[in-house]
PDB file of C-alpha atoms and ligand atoms in Angstrom:
ATOM      1  CA  MET A  66      16.366 -56.800 -20.415  1.00  0.00           C
ATOM      2  CA  ALA A  67      19.098 -53.327 -19.095  1.00  0.00           C
ATOM      3  CA  GLY A  68      22.201 -52.139 -20.753  1.00  0.00           C
ATOM      4  CA  VAL A  69      21.873 -49.162 -23.038  1.00  0.00           C
ATOM      5  CA  PHE A  70      22.239 -49.128 -26.610  1.00  0.00           C
ATOM      6  CA  LEU A  71      24.179 -45.968 -28.216  1.00  0.00           C
ATOM      7  CA  THR A  72      24.299 -45.546 -32.289  1.00  0.00           C
ATOM      8  CA  PHE A  73      26.032 -43.455 -34.322  1.00  0.00           C
ATOM      9  CA  GLU A  74      25.102 -42.319 -37.711  1.00  0.00           C
ATOM     10  CA  GLY A  75      26.115 -40.742 -40.424  1.00  0.00           C
ATOM     11  CA  GLY A  76      27.252 -39.878 -43.865  1.00  0.00           C
ATOM     12  CA  GLU A  77      30.385 -41.437 -45.737  1.00  0.00           C
ATOM     13  CA  ALA A  78      33.740 -41.443 -43.776  1.00  0.00           C
ATOM     14  CA  CYS A  79      31.935 -38.487 -41.214  1.00  0.00           C
ATOM     15  CA  GLY A  80      34.255 -39.863 -38.119  1.00  0.00           C
ATOM     16  CA  LYS A  81      32.116 -42.622 -36.838  1.00  0.00           C
ATOM     17  CA  THR A  82      35.378 -45.303 -35.995  1.00  0.00           C
ATOM     18  CA  THR A  83      37.172 -42.460 -34.516  1.00  0.00           C
ATOM     19  CA  LEU A  84      35.040 -40.885 -32.268  1.00  0.00           C
ATOM     20  CA  ILE A  85      33.561 -44.361 -31.319  1.00  0.00           C
ATOM     21  CA  GLN A  86      36.615 -45.872 -30.354  1.00  0.00           C
ATOM     22  CA  GLY A  87      37.423 -42.580 -28.687  1.00  0.00           C
ATOM     23  CA  VAL A  88      34.135 -43.805 -26.483  1.00  0.00           C
ATOM     24  CA  PHE A  89      34.902 -46.808 -26.386  1.00  0.00           C
ATOM     25  CA  LYS A  90      38.987 -46.142 -24.180  1.00  0.00           C
ATOM     26  CA  GLU A  91      36.620 -43.910 -22.096  1.00  0.00           C
ATOM     27  CA  LEU A  92      34.001 -45.872 -21.264  1.00  0.00           C
ATOM     28  CA  GLU A  93      36.428 -48.738 -20.354  1.00  0.00           C
ATOM     29  CA  ASN A  94      38.564 -46.203 -18.035  1.00  0.00           C
ATOM     30  CA  ARG A  95      35.370 -45.782 -16.182  1.00  0.00           C
ATOM     31  CA  ASN A  96      35.604 -49.637 -15.393  1.00  0.00           C
ATOM     32  CA  LEU A  97      31.851 -49.868 -17.821  1.00  0.00           C
ATOM     33  CA  PRO A  98      30.976 -53.266 -19.245  1.00  0.00           C
ATOM     34  CA  VAL A  99      31.696 -51.267 -22.925  1.00  0.00           C
ATOM     35  CA  LEU A 100      30.680 -53.267 -26.311  1.00  0.00           C
ATOM     36  CA  SER A 101      31.711 -51.858 -29.333  1.00  0.00           C
ATOM     37  CA  VAL A 102      30.048 -53.615 -32.408  1.00  0.00           C
ATOM     38  CA  ARG A 103      29.570 -52.352 -36.032  1.00  0.00           C
ATOM     39  CA  GLU A 104      26.619 -52.801 -38.762  1.00  0.00           C
ATOM     40  CA  PRO A 105      26.816 -54.209 -41.558  1.00  0.00           C
ATOM     41  CA  GLY A 106      28.185 -57.221 -39.837  1.00  0.00           C
ATOM     42  CA  GLY A 107      28.997 -58.273 -36.375  1.00  0.00           C
ATOM     43  CA  THR A 108      28.640 -62.456 -36.346  1.00  0.00           C
ATOM     44  CA  HIS A 109      29.498 -65.051 -39.812  1.00  0.00           C
ATOM     45  CA  LEU A 110      26.352 -63.913 -41.655  1.00  0.00           C
ATOM     46  CA  GLY A 111      26.354 -60.525 -41.616  1.00  0.00           C
ATOM     47  CA  GLU A 112      30.418 -59.768 -42.640  1.00  0.00           C
ATOM     48  CA  ASN A 113      29.120 -62.322 -45.589  1.00  0.00           C
ATOM     49  CA  ILE A 114      26.100 -60.266 -46.491  1.00  0.00           C
ATOM     50  CA  ARG A 115      28.525 -56.571 -45.945  1.00  0.00           C
ATOM     51  CA  LYS A 116      31.079 -58.485 -48.230  1.00  0.00           C
ATOM     52  CA  THR A 117      28.560 -58.364 -50.345  1.00  0.00           C
ATOM     53  CA  LEU A 118      26.922 -55.167 -50.084  1.00  0.00           C
ATOM     54  CA  LEU A 119      30.118 -52.445 -50.423  1.00  0.00           C
ATOM     55  CA  SER A 120      31.063 -55.055 -53.633  1.00  0.00           C
ATOM     56  CA  THR A 121      31.897 -52.847 -56.311  1.00  0.00           C
ATOM     57  CA  LYS A 122      30.967 -55.986 -58.694  1.00  0.00           C
ATOM     58  CA  GLU A 123      27.393 -56.298 -57.319  1.00  0.00           C
ATOM     59  CA  HIS A 124      24.645 -54.977 -58.799  1.00  0.00           C
ATOM     60  CA  ILE A 125      21.618 -54.985 -56.443  1.00  0.00           C
ATOM     61  CA  ILE A 126      18.609 -53.692 -57.070  1.00  0.00           C
ATOM     62  CA  PRO A 127      17.056 -51.016 -54.198  1.00  0.00           C
ATOM     63  CA  MET A 128      14.908 -53.080 -52.764  1.00  0.00           C
ATOM     64  CA  ALA A 129      17.103 -56.234 -52.820  1.00  0.00           C
ATOM     65  CA  GLU A 130      19.543 -54.176 -50.657  1.00  0.00           C
ATOM     66  CA  LEU A 131      17.813 -53.244 -48.456  1.00  0.00           C
ATOM     67  CA  CYS A 132      16.186 -56.916 -47.702  1.00  0.00           C
ATOM     68  CA  LEU A 133      20.214 -57.535 -46.290  1.00  0.00           C
ATOM     69  CA  PHE A 134      20.911 -55.016 -44.698  1.00  0.00           C
ATOM     70  CA  LEU A 135      17.489 -55.939 -42.837  1.00  0.00           C
ATOM     71  CA  ALA A 136      19.035 -59.941 -42.797  1.00  0.00           C
ATOM     72  CA  ALA A 137      21.946 -58.902 -41.246  1.00  0.00           C
ATOM     73  CA  ARG A 138      20.686 -56.591 -38.227  1.00  0.00           C
ATOM     74  CA  ALA A 139      18.473 -58.919 -38.104  1.00  0.00           C
ATOM     75  CA  GLN A 140      20.771 -61.484 -36.699  1.00  0.00           C
ATOM     76  CA  HIS A 141      22.834 -59.657 -35.169  1.00  0.00           C
ATOM     77  CA  ILE A 142      20.348 -58.574 -32.606  1.00  0.00           C
ATOM     78  CA  HIS A 143      19.587 -61.935 -32.132  1.00  0.00           C
ATOM     79  CA  GLU A 144      23.627 -63.004 -31.802  1.00  0.00           C
ATOM     80  CA  VAL A 145      24.481 -60.197 -30.127  1.00  0.00           C
ATOM     81  CA  ILE A 146      23.056 -56.670 -29.235  1.00  0.00           C
ATOM     82  CA  ARG A 147      19.784 -58.599 -26.279  1.00  0.00           C
ATOM     83  CA  PRO A 148      22.424 -60.684 -25.180  1.00  0.00           C
ATOM     84  CA  ALA A 149      24.690 -57.328 -24.201  1.00  0.00           C
ATOM     85  CA  MET A 150      21.678 -55.843 -22.873  1.00  0.00           C
ATOM     86  CA  ASP A 151      21.025 -58.691 -20.833  1.00  0.00           C
ATOM     87  CA  GLU A 152      24.075 -58.607 -19.289  1.00  0.00           C
ATOM     88  CA  ASN A 153      23.473 -55.204 -18.737  1.00  0.00           C
ATOM     89  CA  LYS A 154      26.322 -53.273 -21.446  1.00  0.00           C
ATOM     90  CA  VAL A 155      26.902 -50.222 -22.530  1.00  0.00           C
ATOM     91  CA  ILE A 156      26.931 -50.918 -26.443  1.00  0.00           C
ATOM     92  CA  LEU A 157      28.454 -48.567 -29.266  1.00  0.00           C
ATOM     93  CA  CYS A 158      26.852 -49.563 -32.652  1.00  0.00           C
ATOM     94  CA  ASP A 159      28.112 -47.908 -35.770  1.00  0.00           C
ATOM     95  CA  ARG A 160      24.574 -47.453 -37.476  1.00  0.00           C
ATOM     96  CA  PHE A 161      20.942 -49.387 -36.298  1.00  0.00           C
ATOM     97  CA  ASN A 162      18.290 -48.245 -38.018  1.00  0.00           C
ATOM     98  CA  ASP A 163      18.768 -44.729 -38.660  1.00  0.00           C
ATOM     99  CA  SER A 164      21.421 -45.977 -41.775  1.00  0.00           C
ATOM    100  CA  THR A 165      18.514 -47.925 -43.541  1.00  0.00           C
ATOM    101  CA  ILE A 166      15.943 -44.845 -43.279  1.00  0.00           C
ATOM    102  CA  ALA A 167      18.777 -42.850 -44.430  1.00  0.00           C
ATOM    103  CA  TYR A 168      20.125 -44.507 -46.817  1.00  0.00           C
ATOM    104  CA  GLN A 169      17.267 -46.987 -48.404  1.00  0.00           C
ATOM    105  CA  GLY A 170      14.464 -44.755 -47.438  1.00  0.00           C
ATOM    106  CA  PHE A 171      15.852 -41.828 -48.732  1.00  0.00           C
ATOM    107  CA  GLY A 172      19.045 -42.229 -50.738  1.00  0.00           C
ATOM    108  CA  ARG A 173      17.255 -44.822 -52.595  1.00  0.00           C
ATOM    109  CA  ARG A 174      13.701 -43.338 -52.356  1.00  0.00           C
ATOM    110  CA  LEU A 175      12.005 -47.090 -51.606  1.00  0.00           C
ATOM    111  CA  GLY A 176      10.414 -43.909 -48.615  1.00  0.00           C
ATOM    112  CA  PRO A 177      11.294 -43.252 -45.248  1.00  0.00           C
ATOM    113  CA  LYS A 178       7.645 -44.750 -43.328  1.00  0.00           C
ATOM    114  CA  GLU A 179       7.858 -47.611 -45.510  1.00  0.00           C
ATOM    115  CA  VAL A 180      11.540 -48.290 -45.018  1.00  0.00           C
ATOM    116  CA  ALA A 181      10.894 -47.262 -41.082  1.00  0.00           C
ATOM    117  CA  HIS A 182       8.108 -49.599 -40.623  1.00  0.00           C
ATOM    118  CA  PHE A 183      10.187 -52.478 -42.005  1.00  0.00           C
ATOM    119  CA  CYS A 184      13.086 -51.186 -39.272  1.00  0.00           C
ATOM    120  CA  ASN A 185      10.753 -51.357 -36.775  1.00  0.00           C
ATOM    121  CA  TYR A 186       9.553 -54.807 -37.688  1.00  0.00           C
ATOM    122  CA  ILE A 187      12.722 -56.574 -37.387  1.00  0.00           C
ATOM    123  CA  SER A 188      14.198 -54.569 -34.456  1.00  0.00           C
ATOM    124  CA  SER A 189      10.756 -55.431 -32.565  1.00  0.00           C
ATOM    125  CA  GLY A 190      10.841 -52.981 -29.988  1.00  0.00           C
ATOM    126  CA  LEU A 191      14.924 -52.101 -30.095  1.00  0.00           C
ATOM    127  CA  THR A 192      15.320 -47.990 -30.138  1.00  0.00           C
ATOM    128  CA  PRO A 193      18.316 -46.668 -29.409  1.00  0.00           C
ATOM    129  CA  HIS A 194      18.379 -44.894 -25.818  1.00  0.00           C
ATOM    130  CA  LEU A 195      20.707 -41.720 -27.078  1.00  0.00           C
ATOM    131  CA  THR A 196      21.973 -41.367 -30.943  1.00  0.00           C
ATOM    132  CA  LEU A 197      24.164 -39.333 -32.549  1.00  0.00           C
ATOM    133  CA  TYR A 198      24.714 -38.299 -35.708  1.00  0.00           C
ATOM    134  CA  LEU A 199      28.051 -36.636 -36.735  1.00  0.00           C
ATOM    135  CA  ASP A 200      27.317 -34.131 -40.098  1.00  0.00           C
ATOM    136  CA  ILE A 201      29.753 -33.008 -42.390  1.00  0.00           C
ATOM    137  CA  ALA A 202      28.505 -32.437 -45.929  1.00  0.00           C
ATOM    138  CA  PRO A 203      29.717 -34.847 -48.223  1.00  0.00           C
ATOM    139  CA  GLU A 204      31.634 -33.687 -50.225  1.00  0.00           C
ATOM    140  CA  GLU A 205      34.325 -32.027 -47.487  1.00  0.00           C
ATOM    141  CA  ALA A 206      34.132 -35.486 -46.180  1.00  0.00           C
ATOM    142  CA  PHE A 207      34.735 -37.434 -49.147  1.00  0.00           C
ATOM    143  CA  LYS A 208      38.234 -35.226 -48.963  1.00  0.00           C
ATOM    144  CA  ARG A 209      39.374 -37.139 -46.029  1.00  0.00           C
ATOM    145  CA  VAL A 210      39.568 -40.332 -47.916  1.00  0.00           C
ATOM    146  CA  SER A 211      40.323 -39.406 -51.411  1.00  0.00           C
ATOM    147  CA  THR A 212      43.193 -41.851 -51.461  1.00  0.00           C
ATOM    148  CA  ARG A 213      40.992 -44.887 -50.673  1.00  0.00           C
ATOM    149  CA  LYS A 214      39.555 -47.559 -52.735  1.00  0.00           C
ATOM    150  CA  GLN A 215      36.043 -46.283 -53.355  1.00  0.00           C
ATOM    151  CA  ASP A 216      32.634 -48.979 -52.124  1.00  0.00           C
ATOM    152  CA  ARG A 217      29.428 -49.573 -54.007  1.00  0.00           C
ATOM    153  CA  ILE A 218      27.858 -46.980 -51.992  1.00  0.00           C
ATOM    154  CA  GLU A 219      30.486 -44.727 -51.450  1.00  0.00           C
ATOM    155  CA  LEU A 220      30.164 -44.661 -55.708  1.00  0.00           C
ATOM    156  CA  GLU A 221      27.211 -43.244 -55.244  1.00  0.00           C
ATOM    157  CA  SER A 222      26.406 -39.461 -57.299  1.00  0.00           C
ATOM    158  CA  MET A 223      26.479 -36.768 -54.820  1.00  0.00           C
ATOM    159  CA  GLU A 224      23.011 -36.622 -55.209  1.00  0.00           C
ATOM    160  CA  PHE A 225      22.512 -39.732 -53.238  1.00  0.00           C
ATOM    161  CA  HIS A 226      24.686 -38.280 -50.566  1.00  0.00           C
ATOM    162  CA  ARG A 227      22.990 -34.919 -49.870  1.00  0.00           C
ATOM    163  CA  ARG A 228      19.249 -37.217 -49.784  1.00  0.00           C
ATOM    164  CA  ILE A 229      21.361 -38.704 -47.144  1.00  0.00           C
ATOM    165  CA  ARG A 230      22.147 -35.796 -45.453  1.00  0.00           C
ATOM    166  CA  GLU A 231      18.595 -34.211 -45.805  1.00  0.00           C
ATOM    167  CA  GLY A 232      16.979 -37.215 -44.204  1.00  0.00           C
ATOM    168  CA  TYR A 233      19.110 -37.438 -41.356  1.00  0.00           C
ATOM    169  CA  PHE A 234      18.431 -33.846 -40.356  1.00  0.00           C
ATOM    170  CA  SER A 235      14.662 -34.612 -40.540  1.00  0.00           C
ATOM    171  CA  MET A 236      14.911 -37.759 -38.859  1.00  0.00           C
ATOM    172  CA  ALA A 237      17.009 -35.683 -36.024  1.00  0.00           C
ATOM    173  CA  ALA A 238      13.677 -32.941 -36.428  1.00  0.00           C
ATOM    174  CA  GLN A 239      11.162 -35.626 -35.675  1.00  0.00           C
ATOM    175  CA  GLU A 240      13.081 -37.359 -32.827  1.00  0.00           C
ATOM    176  CA  PRO A 241      15.030 -34.376 -31.004  1.00  0.00           C
ATOM    177  CA  ASN A 242      15.173 -35.960 -27.842  1.00  0.00           C
ATOM    178  CA  ARG A 243      16.657 -39.654 -29.039  1.00  0.00           C
ATOM    179  CA  LEU A 244      18.702 -37.748 -31.911  1.00  0.00           C
ATOM    180  CA  HIS A 245      21.289 -35.380 -31.673  1.00  0.00           C
ATOM    181  CA  ILE A 246      23.582 -33.773 -33.889  1.00  0.00           C
ATOM    182  CA  ILE A 247      27.093 -33.336 -33.806  1.00  0.00           C
ATOM    183  CA  ASP A 248      29.487 -30.793 -35.764  1.00  0.00           C
ATOM    184  CA  ALA A 249      31.842 -33.690 -37.102  1.00  0.00           C
ATOM    185  CA  THR A 250      33.978 -30.874 -39.207  1.00  0.00           C
ATOM    186  CA  LYS A 251      34.894 -30.106 -35.830  1.00  0.00           C
ATOM    187  CA  THR A 252      38.705 -31.677 -34.560  1.00  0.00           C
ATOM    188  CA  PRO A 253      38.311 -34.991 -33.185  1.00  0.00           C
ATOM    189  CA  GLN A 254      38.698 -33.743 -29.169  1.00  0.00           C
ATOM    190  CA  GLU A 255      36.312 -31.422 -29.846  1.00  0.00           C
ATOM    191  CA  VAL A 256      33.869 -34.245 -31.611  1.00  0.00           C
ATOM    192  CA  LEU A 257      34.837 -36.876 -28.925  1.00  0.00           C
ATOM    193  CA  GLU A 258      33.956 -34.160 -25.701  1.00  0.00           C
ATOM    194  CA  ASP A 259      30.493 -33.384 -27.396  1.00  0.00           C
ATOM    195  CA  ALA A 260      29.804 -37.377 -27.719  1.00  0.00           C
ATOM    196  CA  LEU A 261      30.323 -37.076 -24.347  1.00  0.00           C
ATOM    197  CA  ALA A 262      28.449 -34.654 -23.484  1.00  0.00           C
ATOM    198  CA  HIS A 263      25.026 -36.174 -24.442  1.00  0.00           C
ATOM    199  CA  ILE A 264      26.800 -40.005 -23.426  1.00  0.00           C
ATOM    200  CA  ASN A 265      27.042 -38.996 -19.665  1.00  0.00           C
ATOM    201  CA  GLU A 266      23.716 -37.495 -19.247  1.00  0.00           C
ATOM    202  CA  VAL A 267      22.067 -41.270 -20.568  1.00  0.00           C
ATOM    203  CA  LEU A 268      24.869 -43.238 -18.484  1.00  0.00           C
ATOM    204  CA  LEU A 269      23.406 -40.317 -15.848  1.00  0.00           C
ATOM    205  CA  LEU A 270      19.842 -41.069 -16.466  1.00  0.00           C
ATOM    206  CA  TYR A 271      19.898 -45.534 -16.297  1.00  0.00           C
ATOM    207  CA  GLY A 272      22.349 -45.544 -13.524  1.00  0.00           C
ATOM    208  CA  MET A 273      25.582 -45.794 -15.330  1.00  0.00           C
ATOM    209  CA  GLY A 274      27.280 -42.055 -14.676  1.00  0.00           C
TER     210      GLY A 274
HETATM  211  N1  T5A B 365      24.873 -48.697 -45.022  1.00  0.00           N
HETATM  212  C1  T5A B 365      24.818 -48.854 -43.659  1.00  0.00           C
HETATM  213  C2  T5A B 365      23.265 -48.767 -45.701  1.00  0.00           C
HETATM  214  O1  T5A B 365      23.373 -48.410 -46.909  1.00  0.00           O
HETATM  215  N2  T5A B 365      22.555 -48.720 -45.099  1.00  0.00           N
HETATM  216  C3  T5A B 365      22.048 -49.576 -43.513  1.00  0.00           C
HETATM  217  O2  T5A B 365      20.829 -49.783 -43.086  1.00  0.00           O
HETATM  218  C4  T5A B 365      23.842 -49.303 -43.183  1.00  0.00           C
HETATM  219  C5  T5A B 365      23.581 -50.339 -41.593  1.00  0.00           C
HETATM  220  C6  T5A B 365      28.406 -49.278 -44.538  1.00  0.00           C
HETATM  221  C7  T5A B 365      27.857 -48.833 -45.608  1.00  0.00           C
HETATM  222  O3  T5A B 365      26.892 -49.333 -45.352  1.00  0.00           O
HETATM  223  C8  T5A B 365      25.205 -48.322 -45.181  1.00  0.00           C
HETATM  224  C9  T5A B 365      25.968 -47.368 -44.693  1.00  0.00           C
HETATM  225  C10 T5A B 365      28.112 -47.571 -45.331  1.00  0.00           C
HETATM  226  O4  T5A B 365      27.835 -46.528 -47.324  1.00  0.00           O
HETATM  227  P1  T5A B 365      31.545 -48.318 -43.825  1.00  0.00           P
HETATM  228  O5  T5A B 365      32.461 -48.896 -44.423  1.00  0.00           O
HETATM  229  O6  T5A B 365      30.817 -48.896 -42.696  1.00  0.00           O
HETATM  230  O7  T5A B 365      30.079 -48.874 -44.615  1.00  0.00           O
HETATM  231  O8  T5A B 365      30.880 -47.097 -44.344  1.00  0.00           O
HETATM  232  P2  T5A B 365      31.108 -46.079 -43.023  1.00  0.00           P
HETATM  233  O9  T5A B 365      30.439 -46.660 -41.738  1.00  0.00           O
HETATM  234  O10 T5A B 365      31.097 -44.791 -43.856  1.00  0.00           O
HETATM  235  O11 T5A B 365      32.410 -45.864 -42.389  1.00  0.00           O
HETATM  236  P3  T5A B 365      33.497 -44.752 -42.823  1.00  0.00           P
HETATM  237  O12 T5A B 365      35.037 -45.831 -41.987  1.00  0.00           O
HETATM  238  O13 T5A B 365      33.642 -44.766 -43.750  1.00  0.00           O
HETATM  239  O14 T5A B 365      33.252 -43.691 -42.146  1.00  0.00           O
HETATM  240  P4  T5A B 365      33.640 -43.505 -40.673  1.00  0.00           P
HETATM  241  O15 T5A B 365      33.958 -45.122 -39.674  1.00  0.00           O
HETATM  242  O16 T5A B 365      32.868 -42.904 -40.343  1.00  0.00           O
HETATM  243  O17 T5A B 365      35.003 -42.309 -40.499  1.00  0.00           O
HETATM  244  P5  T5A B 365      36.329 -42.760 -40.064  1.00  0.00           P
HETATM  245  O18 T5A B 365      36.096 -42.461 -38.514  1.00  0.00           O
HETATM  246  O19 T5A B 365      36.860 -44.488 -40.187  1.00  0.00           O
HETATM  247  O20 T5A B 365      37.135 -41.472 -40.320  1.00  0.00           O
HETATM  248  C11 T5A B 365      37.114 -42.011 -42.329  1.00  0.00           C
HETATM  249  C12 T5A B 365      38.496 -40.477 -41.611  1.00  0.00           C
HETATM  250  O21 T5A B 365      38.897 -39.244 -41.663  1.00  0.00           O
HETATM  251  C13 T5A B 365      39.612 -38.823 -40.069  1.00  0.00           C
HETATM  252  C14 T5A B 365      40.240 -40.504 -39.866  1.00  0.00           C
HETATM  253  O22 T5A B 365      40.818 -40.467 -39.250  1.00  0.00           O
HETATM  254  C15 T5A B 365      39.776 -40.846 -41.021  1.00  0.00           C
HETATM  255  O23 T5A B 365      41.209 -40.976 -41.966  1.00  0.00           O
HETATM  256  N3  T5A B 365      38.517 -38.261 -38.985  1.00  0.00           N
HETATM  257  C16 T5A B 365      38.566 -37.464 -39.139  1.00  0.00           C
HETATM  258  N4  T5A B 365      39.022 -35.758 -40.134  1.00  0.00           N
HETATM  259  C17 T5A B 365      39.578 -34.670 -39.362  1.00  0.00           C
HETATM  260  N5  T5A B 365      38.182 -34.539 -38.231  1.00  0.00           N
HETATM  261  C18 T5A B 365      37.882 -35.223 -37.688  1.00  0.00           C
HETATM  262  N6  T5A B 365      36.992 -35.218 -36.921  1.00  0.00           N
HETATM  263  C19 T5A B 365      37.941 -36.403 -37.592  1.00  0.00           C
HETATM  264  N7  T5A B 365      37.689 -37.588 -37.318  1.00  0.00           N
HETATM  265  C20 T5A B 365      37.785 -39.044 -38.389  1.00  0.00           C
END
């Protein structure tokens, strides 16, 4: 398996979609074979699970929530990510295992170690070559989308969202070579430049620079 697997992480409305669009354009302009995907989603099953997980009409207990995110991921890896890796693509993935550890492990208090164990099991050794965590205080991020209807997870308490941020900090401290913190309070152009500095290094390392 070749290819380069890049993941983008953060709390709600931190700017991942905006950044991924910028990175995608930049890599496409360089004629690199780039693919943009998101979790949960990316497959028929995954998109259905996404609707259920984000619906405000559902009451989902934390363990069931964890299993649903993992089910969507298992399908996504099998149907989309591994085939794209085999085709030597650069994959830009909006959320992956770190989201599950941050949200279900720290946020829902299922335990980061326990959740990481499940994540490693279902992704069987698929680790991102680089992960960019877009950091912004949840209070600030929510101001950006104050007019938008909130989904089931966005509606959680500010304490929940703060635990997620702390969780990301703790993971970044444990894996500083893979997980880099980007200041997401900067302008979209500055965030893109900071992200590309890290991405270029990794692409160079894997012969795509
Ligand atoms: N989840 C997911 C789990 O709990 N466990 C898991 O294992 C996984 C995989 C997914 C939800 O599921 C949870 C996490 C989430 O709660 P989602 O809709 O995909 O749901 O949620 P998000 O990933 O948070 O997506 P958002 O669309 O809410 O946020 P983005 O993509 O981070 O932000 P973006 O780019 O859409 O920007 C939001 C707003 O900010 C502006 C944009 O124009 C936009 O209006 N913006 C900026 N403004 C100022 N400065 C910048 N630098 C800006 N960048 C963007």
